[in-house]
PDB file of C-alpha atoms and ligand atoms in Angstrom:
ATOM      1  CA  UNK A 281     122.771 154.755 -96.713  1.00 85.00           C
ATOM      2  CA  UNK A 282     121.841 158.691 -97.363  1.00 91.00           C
ATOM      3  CA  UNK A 283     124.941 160.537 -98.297  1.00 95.00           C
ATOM      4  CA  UNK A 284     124.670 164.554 -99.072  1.00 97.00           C
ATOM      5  CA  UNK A 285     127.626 165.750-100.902  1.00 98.00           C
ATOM      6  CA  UNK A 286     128.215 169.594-101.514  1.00 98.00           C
ATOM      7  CA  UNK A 287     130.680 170.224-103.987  1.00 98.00           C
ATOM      8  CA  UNK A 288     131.002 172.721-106.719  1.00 97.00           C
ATOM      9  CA  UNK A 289     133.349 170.892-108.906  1.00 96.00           C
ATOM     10  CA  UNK A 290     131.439 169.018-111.272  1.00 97.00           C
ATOM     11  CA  UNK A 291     134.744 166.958-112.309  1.00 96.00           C
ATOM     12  CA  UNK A 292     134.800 166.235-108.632  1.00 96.00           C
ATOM     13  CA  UNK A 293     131.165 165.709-107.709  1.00 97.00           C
ATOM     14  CA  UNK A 294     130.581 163.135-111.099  1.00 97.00           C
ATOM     15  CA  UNK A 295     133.640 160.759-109.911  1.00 95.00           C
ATOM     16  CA  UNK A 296     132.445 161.045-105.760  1.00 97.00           C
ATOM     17  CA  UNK A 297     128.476 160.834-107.000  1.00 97.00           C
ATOM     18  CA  UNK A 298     129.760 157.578-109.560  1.00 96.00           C
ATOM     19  CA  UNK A 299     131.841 156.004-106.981  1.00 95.00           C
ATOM     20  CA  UNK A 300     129.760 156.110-104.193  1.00 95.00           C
ATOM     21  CA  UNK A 301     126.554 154.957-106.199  1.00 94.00           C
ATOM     22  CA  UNK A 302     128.555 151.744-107.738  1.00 93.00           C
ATOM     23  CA  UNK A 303     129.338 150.732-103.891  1.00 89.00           C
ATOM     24  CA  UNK A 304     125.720 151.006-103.306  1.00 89.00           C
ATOM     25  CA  UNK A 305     125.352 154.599-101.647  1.00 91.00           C
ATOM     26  CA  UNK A 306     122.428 156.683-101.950  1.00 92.00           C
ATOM     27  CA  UNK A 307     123.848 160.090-103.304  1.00 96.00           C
ATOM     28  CA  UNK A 308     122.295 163.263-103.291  1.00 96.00           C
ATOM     29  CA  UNK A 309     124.478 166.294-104.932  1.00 98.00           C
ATOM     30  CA  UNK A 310     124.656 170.004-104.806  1.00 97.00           C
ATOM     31  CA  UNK A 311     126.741 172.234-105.306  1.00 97.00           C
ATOM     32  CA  UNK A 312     125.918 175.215-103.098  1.00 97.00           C
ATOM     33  CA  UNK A 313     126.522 176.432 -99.706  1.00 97.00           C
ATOM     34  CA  UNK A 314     122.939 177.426 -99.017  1.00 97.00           C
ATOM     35  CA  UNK A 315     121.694 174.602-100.855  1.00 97.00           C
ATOM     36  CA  UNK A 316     123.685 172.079 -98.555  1.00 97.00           C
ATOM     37  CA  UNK A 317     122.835 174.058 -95.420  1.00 97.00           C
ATOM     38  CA  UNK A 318     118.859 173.395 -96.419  1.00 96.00           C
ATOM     39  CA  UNK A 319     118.964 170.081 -97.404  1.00 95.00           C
ATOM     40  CA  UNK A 320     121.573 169.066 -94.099  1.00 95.00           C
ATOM     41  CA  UNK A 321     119.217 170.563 -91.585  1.00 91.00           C
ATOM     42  CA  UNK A 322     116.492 168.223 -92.686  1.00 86.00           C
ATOM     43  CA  UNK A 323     118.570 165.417 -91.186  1.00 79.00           C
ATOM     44  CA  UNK A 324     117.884 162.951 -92.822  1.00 84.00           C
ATOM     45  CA  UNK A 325     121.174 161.593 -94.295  1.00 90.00           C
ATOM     46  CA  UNK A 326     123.287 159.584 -92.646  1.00 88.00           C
ATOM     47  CA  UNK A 327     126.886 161.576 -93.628  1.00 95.00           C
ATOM     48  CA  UNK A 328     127.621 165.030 -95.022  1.00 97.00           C
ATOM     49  CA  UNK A 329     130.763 165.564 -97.620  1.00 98.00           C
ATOM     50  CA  UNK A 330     131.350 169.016 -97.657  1.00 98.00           C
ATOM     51  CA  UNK A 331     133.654 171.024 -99.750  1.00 96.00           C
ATOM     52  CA  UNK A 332     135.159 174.224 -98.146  1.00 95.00           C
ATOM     53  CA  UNK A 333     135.334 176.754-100.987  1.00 93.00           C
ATOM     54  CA  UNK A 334     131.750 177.062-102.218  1.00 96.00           C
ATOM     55  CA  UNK A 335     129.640 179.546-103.952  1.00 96.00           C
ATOM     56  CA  UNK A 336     126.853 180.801-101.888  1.00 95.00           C
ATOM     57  CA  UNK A 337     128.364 179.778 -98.498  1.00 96.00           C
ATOM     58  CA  UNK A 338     131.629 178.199 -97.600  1.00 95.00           C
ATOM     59  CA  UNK A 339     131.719 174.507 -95.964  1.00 96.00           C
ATOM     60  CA  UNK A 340     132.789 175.953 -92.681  1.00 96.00           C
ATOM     61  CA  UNK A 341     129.975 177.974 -92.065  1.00 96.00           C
ATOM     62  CA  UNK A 342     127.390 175.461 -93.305  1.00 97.00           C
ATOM     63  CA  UNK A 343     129.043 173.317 -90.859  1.00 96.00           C
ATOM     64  CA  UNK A 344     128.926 176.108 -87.768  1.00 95.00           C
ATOM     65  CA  UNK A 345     125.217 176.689 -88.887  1.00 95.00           C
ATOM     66  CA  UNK A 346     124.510 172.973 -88.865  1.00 94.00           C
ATOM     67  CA  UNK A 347     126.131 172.319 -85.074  1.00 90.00           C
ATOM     68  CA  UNK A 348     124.646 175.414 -83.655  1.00 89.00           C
ATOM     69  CA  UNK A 349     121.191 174.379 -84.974  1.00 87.00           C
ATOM     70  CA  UNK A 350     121.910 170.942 -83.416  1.00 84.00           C
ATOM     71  CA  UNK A 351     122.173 168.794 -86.230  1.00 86.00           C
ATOM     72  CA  UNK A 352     124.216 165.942 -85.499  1.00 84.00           C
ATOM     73  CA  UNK A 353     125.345 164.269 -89.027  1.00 89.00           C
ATOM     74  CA  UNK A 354     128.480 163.352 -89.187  1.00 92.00           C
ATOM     75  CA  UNK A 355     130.568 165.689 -91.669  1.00 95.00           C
ATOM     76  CA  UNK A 356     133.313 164.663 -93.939  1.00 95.00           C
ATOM     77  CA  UNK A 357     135.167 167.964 -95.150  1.00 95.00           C
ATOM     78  CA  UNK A 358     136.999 168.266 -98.242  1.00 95.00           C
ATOM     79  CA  UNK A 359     140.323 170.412 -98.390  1.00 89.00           C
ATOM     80  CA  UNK A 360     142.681 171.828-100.338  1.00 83.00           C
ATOM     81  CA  UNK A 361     145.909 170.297 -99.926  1.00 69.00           C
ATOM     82  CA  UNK A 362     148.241 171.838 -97.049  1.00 71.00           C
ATOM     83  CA  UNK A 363     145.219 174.246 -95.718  1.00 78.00           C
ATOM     84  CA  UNK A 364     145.830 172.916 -92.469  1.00 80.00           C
ATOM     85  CA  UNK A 365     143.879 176.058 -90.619  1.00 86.00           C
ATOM     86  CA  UNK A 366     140.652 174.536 -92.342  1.00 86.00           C
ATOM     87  CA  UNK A 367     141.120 171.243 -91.309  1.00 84.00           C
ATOM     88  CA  UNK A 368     141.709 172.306 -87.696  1.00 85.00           C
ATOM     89  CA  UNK A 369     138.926 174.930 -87.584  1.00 88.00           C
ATOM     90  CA  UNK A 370     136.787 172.284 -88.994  1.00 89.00           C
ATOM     91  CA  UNK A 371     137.856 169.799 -86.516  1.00 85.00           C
ATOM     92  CA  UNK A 372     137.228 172.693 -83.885  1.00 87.00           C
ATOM     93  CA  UNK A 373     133.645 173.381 -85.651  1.00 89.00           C
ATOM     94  CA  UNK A 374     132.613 169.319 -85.435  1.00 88.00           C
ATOM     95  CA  UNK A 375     133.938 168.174 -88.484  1.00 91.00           C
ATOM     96  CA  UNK A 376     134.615 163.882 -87.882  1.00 89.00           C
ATOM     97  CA  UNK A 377     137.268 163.732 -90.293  1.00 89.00           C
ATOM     98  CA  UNK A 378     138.424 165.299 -93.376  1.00 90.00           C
ATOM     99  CA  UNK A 379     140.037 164.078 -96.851  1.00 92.00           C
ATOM    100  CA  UNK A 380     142.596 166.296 -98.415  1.00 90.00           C
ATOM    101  CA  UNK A 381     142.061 166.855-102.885  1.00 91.00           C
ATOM    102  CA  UNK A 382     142.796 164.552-104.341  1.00 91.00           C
ATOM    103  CA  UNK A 383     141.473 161.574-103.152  1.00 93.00           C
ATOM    104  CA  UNK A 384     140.529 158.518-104.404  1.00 92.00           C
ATOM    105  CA  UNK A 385     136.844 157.750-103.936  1.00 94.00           C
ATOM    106  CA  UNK A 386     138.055 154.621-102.716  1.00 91.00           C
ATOM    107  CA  UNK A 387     139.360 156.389 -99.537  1.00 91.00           C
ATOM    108  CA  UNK A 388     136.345 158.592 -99.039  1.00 95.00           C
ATOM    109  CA  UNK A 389     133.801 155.369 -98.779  1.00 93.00           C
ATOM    110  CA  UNK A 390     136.682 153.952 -96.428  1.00 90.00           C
ATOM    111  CA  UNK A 391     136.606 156.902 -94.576  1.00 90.00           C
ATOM    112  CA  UNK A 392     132.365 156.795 -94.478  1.00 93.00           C
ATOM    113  CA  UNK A 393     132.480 153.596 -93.177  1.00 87.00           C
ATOM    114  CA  UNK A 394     134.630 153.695 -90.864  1.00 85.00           C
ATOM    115  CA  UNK A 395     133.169 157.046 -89.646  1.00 86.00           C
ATOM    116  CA  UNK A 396     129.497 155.147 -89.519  1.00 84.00           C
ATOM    117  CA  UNK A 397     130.902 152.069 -87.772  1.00 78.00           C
ATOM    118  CA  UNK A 398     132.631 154.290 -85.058  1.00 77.00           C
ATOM    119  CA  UNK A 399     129.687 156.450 -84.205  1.00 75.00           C
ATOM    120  CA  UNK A 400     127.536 153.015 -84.151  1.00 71.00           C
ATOM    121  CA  UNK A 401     130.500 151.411 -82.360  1.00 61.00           C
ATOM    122  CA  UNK A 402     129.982 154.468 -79.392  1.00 57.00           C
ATOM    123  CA  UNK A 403     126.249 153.225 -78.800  1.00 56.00           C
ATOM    124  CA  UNK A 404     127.158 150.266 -77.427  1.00 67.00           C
ATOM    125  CA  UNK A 405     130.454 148.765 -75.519  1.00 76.00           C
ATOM    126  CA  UNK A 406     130.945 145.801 -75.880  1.00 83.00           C
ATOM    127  CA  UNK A 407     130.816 143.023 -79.040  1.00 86.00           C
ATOM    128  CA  UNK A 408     129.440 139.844 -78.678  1.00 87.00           C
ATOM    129  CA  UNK A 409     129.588 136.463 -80.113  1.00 89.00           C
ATOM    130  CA  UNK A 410     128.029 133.752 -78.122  1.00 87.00           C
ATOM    131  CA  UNK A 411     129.843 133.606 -74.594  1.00 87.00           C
ATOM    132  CA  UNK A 412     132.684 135.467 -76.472  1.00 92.00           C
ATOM    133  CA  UNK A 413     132.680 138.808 -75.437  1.00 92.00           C
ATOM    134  CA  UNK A 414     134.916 142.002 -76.607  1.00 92.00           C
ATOM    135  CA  UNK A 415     135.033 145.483 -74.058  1.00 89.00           C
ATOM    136  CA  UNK A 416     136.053 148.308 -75.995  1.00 80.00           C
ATOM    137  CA  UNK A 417     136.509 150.382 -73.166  1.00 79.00           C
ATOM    138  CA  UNK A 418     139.183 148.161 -71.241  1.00 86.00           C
ATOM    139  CA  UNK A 419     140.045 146.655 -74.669  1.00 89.00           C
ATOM    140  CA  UNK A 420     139.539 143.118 -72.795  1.00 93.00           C
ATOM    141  CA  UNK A 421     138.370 139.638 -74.500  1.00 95.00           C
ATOM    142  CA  UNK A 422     136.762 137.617 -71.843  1.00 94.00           C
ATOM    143  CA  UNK A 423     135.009 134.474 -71.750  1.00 90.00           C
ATOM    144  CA  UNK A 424     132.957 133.064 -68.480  1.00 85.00           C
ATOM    145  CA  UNK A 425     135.055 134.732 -65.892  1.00 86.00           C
ATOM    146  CA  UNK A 426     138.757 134.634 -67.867  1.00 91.00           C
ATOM    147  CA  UNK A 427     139.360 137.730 -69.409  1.00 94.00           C
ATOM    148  CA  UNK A 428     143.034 139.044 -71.332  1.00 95.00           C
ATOM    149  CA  UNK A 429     143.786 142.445 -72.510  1.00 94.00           C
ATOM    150  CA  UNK A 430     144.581 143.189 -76.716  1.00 93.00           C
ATOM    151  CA  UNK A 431     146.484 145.848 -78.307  1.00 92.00           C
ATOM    152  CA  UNK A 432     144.570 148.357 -80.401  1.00 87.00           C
ATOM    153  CA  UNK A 433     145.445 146.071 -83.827  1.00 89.00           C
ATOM    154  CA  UNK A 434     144.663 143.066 -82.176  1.00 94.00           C
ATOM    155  CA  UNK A 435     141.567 144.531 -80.422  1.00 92.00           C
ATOM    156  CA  UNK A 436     140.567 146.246 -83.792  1.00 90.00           C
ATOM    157  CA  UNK A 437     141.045 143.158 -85.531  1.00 94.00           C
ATOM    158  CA  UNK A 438     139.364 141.071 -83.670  1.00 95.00           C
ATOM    159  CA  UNK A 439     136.586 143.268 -83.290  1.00 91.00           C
ATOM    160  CA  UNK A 440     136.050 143.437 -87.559  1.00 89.00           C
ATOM    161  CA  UNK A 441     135.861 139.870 -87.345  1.00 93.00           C
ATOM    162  CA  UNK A 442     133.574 139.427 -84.543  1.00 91.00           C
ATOM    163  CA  UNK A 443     131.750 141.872 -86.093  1.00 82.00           C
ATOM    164  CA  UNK A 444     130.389 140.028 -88.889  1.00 83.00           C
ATOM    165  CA  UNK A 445     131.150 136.409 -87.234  1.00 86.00           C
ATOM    166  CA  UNK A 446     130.469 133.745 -89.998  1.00 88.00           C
ATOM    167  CA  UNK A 447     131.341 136.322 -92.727  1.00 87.00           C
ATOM    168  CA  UNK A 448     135.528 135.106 -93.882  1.00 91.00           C
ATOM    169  CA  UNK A 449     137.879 138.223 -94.671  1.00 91.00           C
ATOM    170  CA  UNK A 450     140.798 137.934 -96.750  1.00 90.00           C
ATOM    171  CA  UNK A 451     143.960 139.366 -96.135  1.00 90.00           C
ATOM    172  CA  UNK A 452     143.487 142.382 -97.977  1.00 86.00           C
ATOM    173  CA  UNK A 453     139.958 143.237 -96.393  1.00 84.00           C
ATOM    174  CA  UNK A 454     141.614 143.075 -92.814  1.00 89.00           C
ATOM    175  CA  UNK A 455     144.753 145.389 -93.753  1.00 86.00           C
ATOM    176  CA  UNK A 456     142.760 148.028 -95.244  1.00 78.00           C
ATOM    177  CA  UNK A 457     140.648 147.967 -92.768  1.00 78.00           C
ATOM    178  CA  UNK A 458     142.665 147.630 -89.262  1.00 84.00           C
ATOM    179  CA  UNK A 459     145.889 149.056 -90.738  1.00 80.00           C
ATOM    180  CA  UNK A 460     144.702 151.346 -93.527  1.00 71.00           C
ATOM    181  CA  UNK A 461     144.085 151.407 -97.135  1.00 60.00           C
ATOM    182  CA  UNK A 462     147.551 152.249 -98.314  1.00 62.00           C
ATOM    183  CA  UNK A 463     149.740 149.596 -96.420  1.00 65.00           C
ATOM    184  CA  UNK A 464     151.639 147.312 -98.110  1.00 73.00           C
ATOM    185  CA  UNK A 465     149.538 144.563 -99.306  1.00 66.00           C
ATOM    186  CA  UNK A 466     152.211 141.766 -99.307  1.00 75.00           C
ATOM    187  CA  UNK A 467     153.404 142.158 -95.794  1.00 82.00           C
ATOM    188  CA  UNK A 468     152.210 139.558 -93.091  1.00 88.00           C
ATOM    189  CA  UNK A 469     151.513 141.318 -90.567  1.00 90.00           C
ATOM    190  CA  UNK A 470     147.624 140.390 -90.367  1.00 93.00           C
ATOM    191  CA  UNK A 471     149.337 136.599 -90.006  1.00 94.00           C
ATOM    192  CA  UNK A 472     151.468 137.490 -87.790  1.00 95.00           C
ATOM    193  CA  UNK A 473     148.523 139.908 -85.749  1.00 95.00           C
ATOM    194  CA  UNK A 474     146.090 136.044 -85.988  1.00 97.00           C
ATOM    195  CA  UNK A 475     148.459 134.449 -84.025  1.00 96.00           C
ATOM    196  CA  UNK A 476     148.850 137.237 -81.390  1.00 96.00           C
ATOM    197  CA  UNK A 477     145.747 137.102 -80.198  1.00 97.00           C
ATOM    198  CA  UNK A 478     145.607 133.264 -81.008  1.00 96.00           C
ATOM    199  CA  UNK A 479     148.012 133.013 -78.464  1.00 95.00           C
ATOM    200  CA  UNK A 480     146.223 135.137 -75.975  1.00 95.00           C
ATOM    201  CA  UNK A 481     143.296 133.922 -76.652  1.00 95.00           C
ATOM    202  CA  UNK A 482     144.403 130.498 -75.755  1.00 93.00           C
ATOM    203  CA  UNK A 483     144.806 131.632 -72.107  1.00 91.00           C
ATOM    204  CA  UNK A 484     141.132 131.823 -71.522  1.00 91.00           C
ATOM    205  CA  UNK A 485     140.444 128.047 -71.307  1.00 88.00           C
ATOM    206  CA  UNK A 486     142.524 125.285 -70.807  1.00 84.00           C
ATOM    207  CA  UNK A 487     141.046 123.186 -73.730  1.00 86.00           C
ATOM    208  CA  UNK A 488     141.827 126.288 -76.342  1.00 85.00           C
ATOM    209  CA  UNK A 489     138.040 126.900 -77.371  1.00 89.00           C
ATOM    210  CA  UNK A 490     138.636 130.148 -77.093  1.00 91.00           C
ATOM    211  CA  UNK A 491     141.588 130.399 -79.726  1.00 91.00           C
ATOM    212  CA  UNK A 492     139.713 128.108 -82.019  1.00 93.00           C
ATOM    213  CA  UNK A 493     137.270 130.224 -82.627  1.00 94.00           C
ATOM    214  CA  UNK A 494     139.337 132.142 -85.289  1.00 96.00           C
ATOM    215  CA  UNK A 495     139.014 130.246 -88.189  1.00 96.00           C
ATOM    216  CA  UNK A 496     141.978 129.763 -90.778  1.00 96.00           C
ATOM    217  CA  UNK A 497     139.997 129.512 -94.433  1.00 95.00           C
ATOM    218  CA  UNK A 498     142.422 128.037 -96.451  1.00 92.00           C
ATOM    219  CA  UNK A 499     143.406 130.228 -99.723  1.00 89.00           C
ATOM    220  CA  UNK A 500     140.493 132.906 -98.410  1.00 91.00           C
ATOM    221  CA  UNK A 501     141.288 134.573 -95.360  1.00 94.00           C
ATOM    222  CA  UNK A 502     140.013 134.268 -91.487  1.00 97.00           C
ATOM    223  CA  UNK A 503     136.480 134.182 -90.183  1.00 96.00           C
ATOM    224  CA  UNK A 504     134.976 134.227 -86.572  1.00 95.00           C
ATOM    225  CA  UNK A 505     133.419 131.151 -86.177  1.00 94.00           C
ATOM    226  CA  UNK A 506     129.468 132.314 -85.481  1.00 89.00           C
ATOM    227  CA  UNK A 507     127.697 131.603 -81.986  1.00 82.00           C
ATOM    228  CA  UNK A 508     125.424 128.534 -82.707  1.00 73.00           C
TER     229      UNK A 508
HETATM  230 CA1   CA B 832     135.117 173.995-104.154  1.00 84.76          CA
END
């Protein structure tokens, strides 16, 4: 994955460049406003980061130049703390999402990803595994002609496993990503989440295939069990 990041700290860009690279990201730098606007409009990354206050041209107008030229790349924006009239005229200018200073690079590749999986997410509707099927517009689980309606966790959760059916997530892997990277790892509430939808699950058949098919790996985590 192509990530462009325009930022004119260098103590900022090394740690973002460093971080991003060790998790596998393809990281171009630079740390110019007219720089960034020429090497965004060639399209061909997959996510902008984009400081605000830059030399040459600030963040916001490389972003208003980039939308009104009809570039589509999703755009992180970086912000000062409390400059809440940024984040909103970003927002406003088509900004996807923005990370306040300081940050942990940690967050910011959360943040990508979850950015990448919703704009991927929007091409298609519904998730499937098997006869198994997820709707993420009516938020329904269905299989042959039963269907039951989730919650947005239990939807969301469901949806990360079915995603990558096969693949087991631990505990941790399923709160940072369904309930956020800063919740309280020792709580149960992904446990507690499982059996929720276990339990609705288990009204789509009478013989409980349907709730079987989230897997309990003992002393790993949970898996979707793949379509075979
Ligand atoms: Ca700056």
């Amino acid at each position: 994955m192509k990530v462009l990041l325009v930022e004119d700290e260098q103590k900022i860009a090394d740690f973002v460049c460093a971080g991003l690279r060790a998790r596998g990201l393809d990281v171009r730098h630079c740390d110019d406003g007219n720089v960034g606007l020429e090497l965004a409009s060639q399209s061909i990354f997959d996510v902008i980061v984009l400081d605000i206050m830059l030399p040459g041209r600030d963040g916001l107008s490389v972003l208003k130049a980039l939308r009104a030229v009809g570039v589509p790349t999703p755009v992180i924006l970086l912000t000062a703390r409390n400059e809440l009239n940024d984040r909103i005229e970003g927002l406003n200018l088509g900004a996807d999402d923005y990370l306040a200073k300081p940050f942990y690079v940690k967050e910011l590749f959360a943040r990508i990803q979850a950015l990448l999986r919703r704009l991927a997410g929007d091409r298609s509707n519904t998730v499937l595994v098997g006869e198994f099927k997820l709707d993420r517009i009516t938020r329904h689980a269905s299989c042959g002609e039963h269907s039951v309606e989730l919650t947005t966790r239990e939807f969301s959760l469901l949806e990360y496993l079915m995603r990558s059916a096969g693949q087991v997530f631990t505990r941790s892997q399923i709160l940072e990503h369904v309930w956020g990277y800063d919740f309280d790892p020792s709580t149960n509430v992904v446990d507690v989440c499982i059996k929720r939808i276990r339990a609705k699950l288990g009204e789509l058949d009478a013989a409980g295939e349907s709730a079987a098919l989230i897997e309990s790996v003992r002393g790993a985590g949970y898996r979707f069990r793949r379509a075979d």
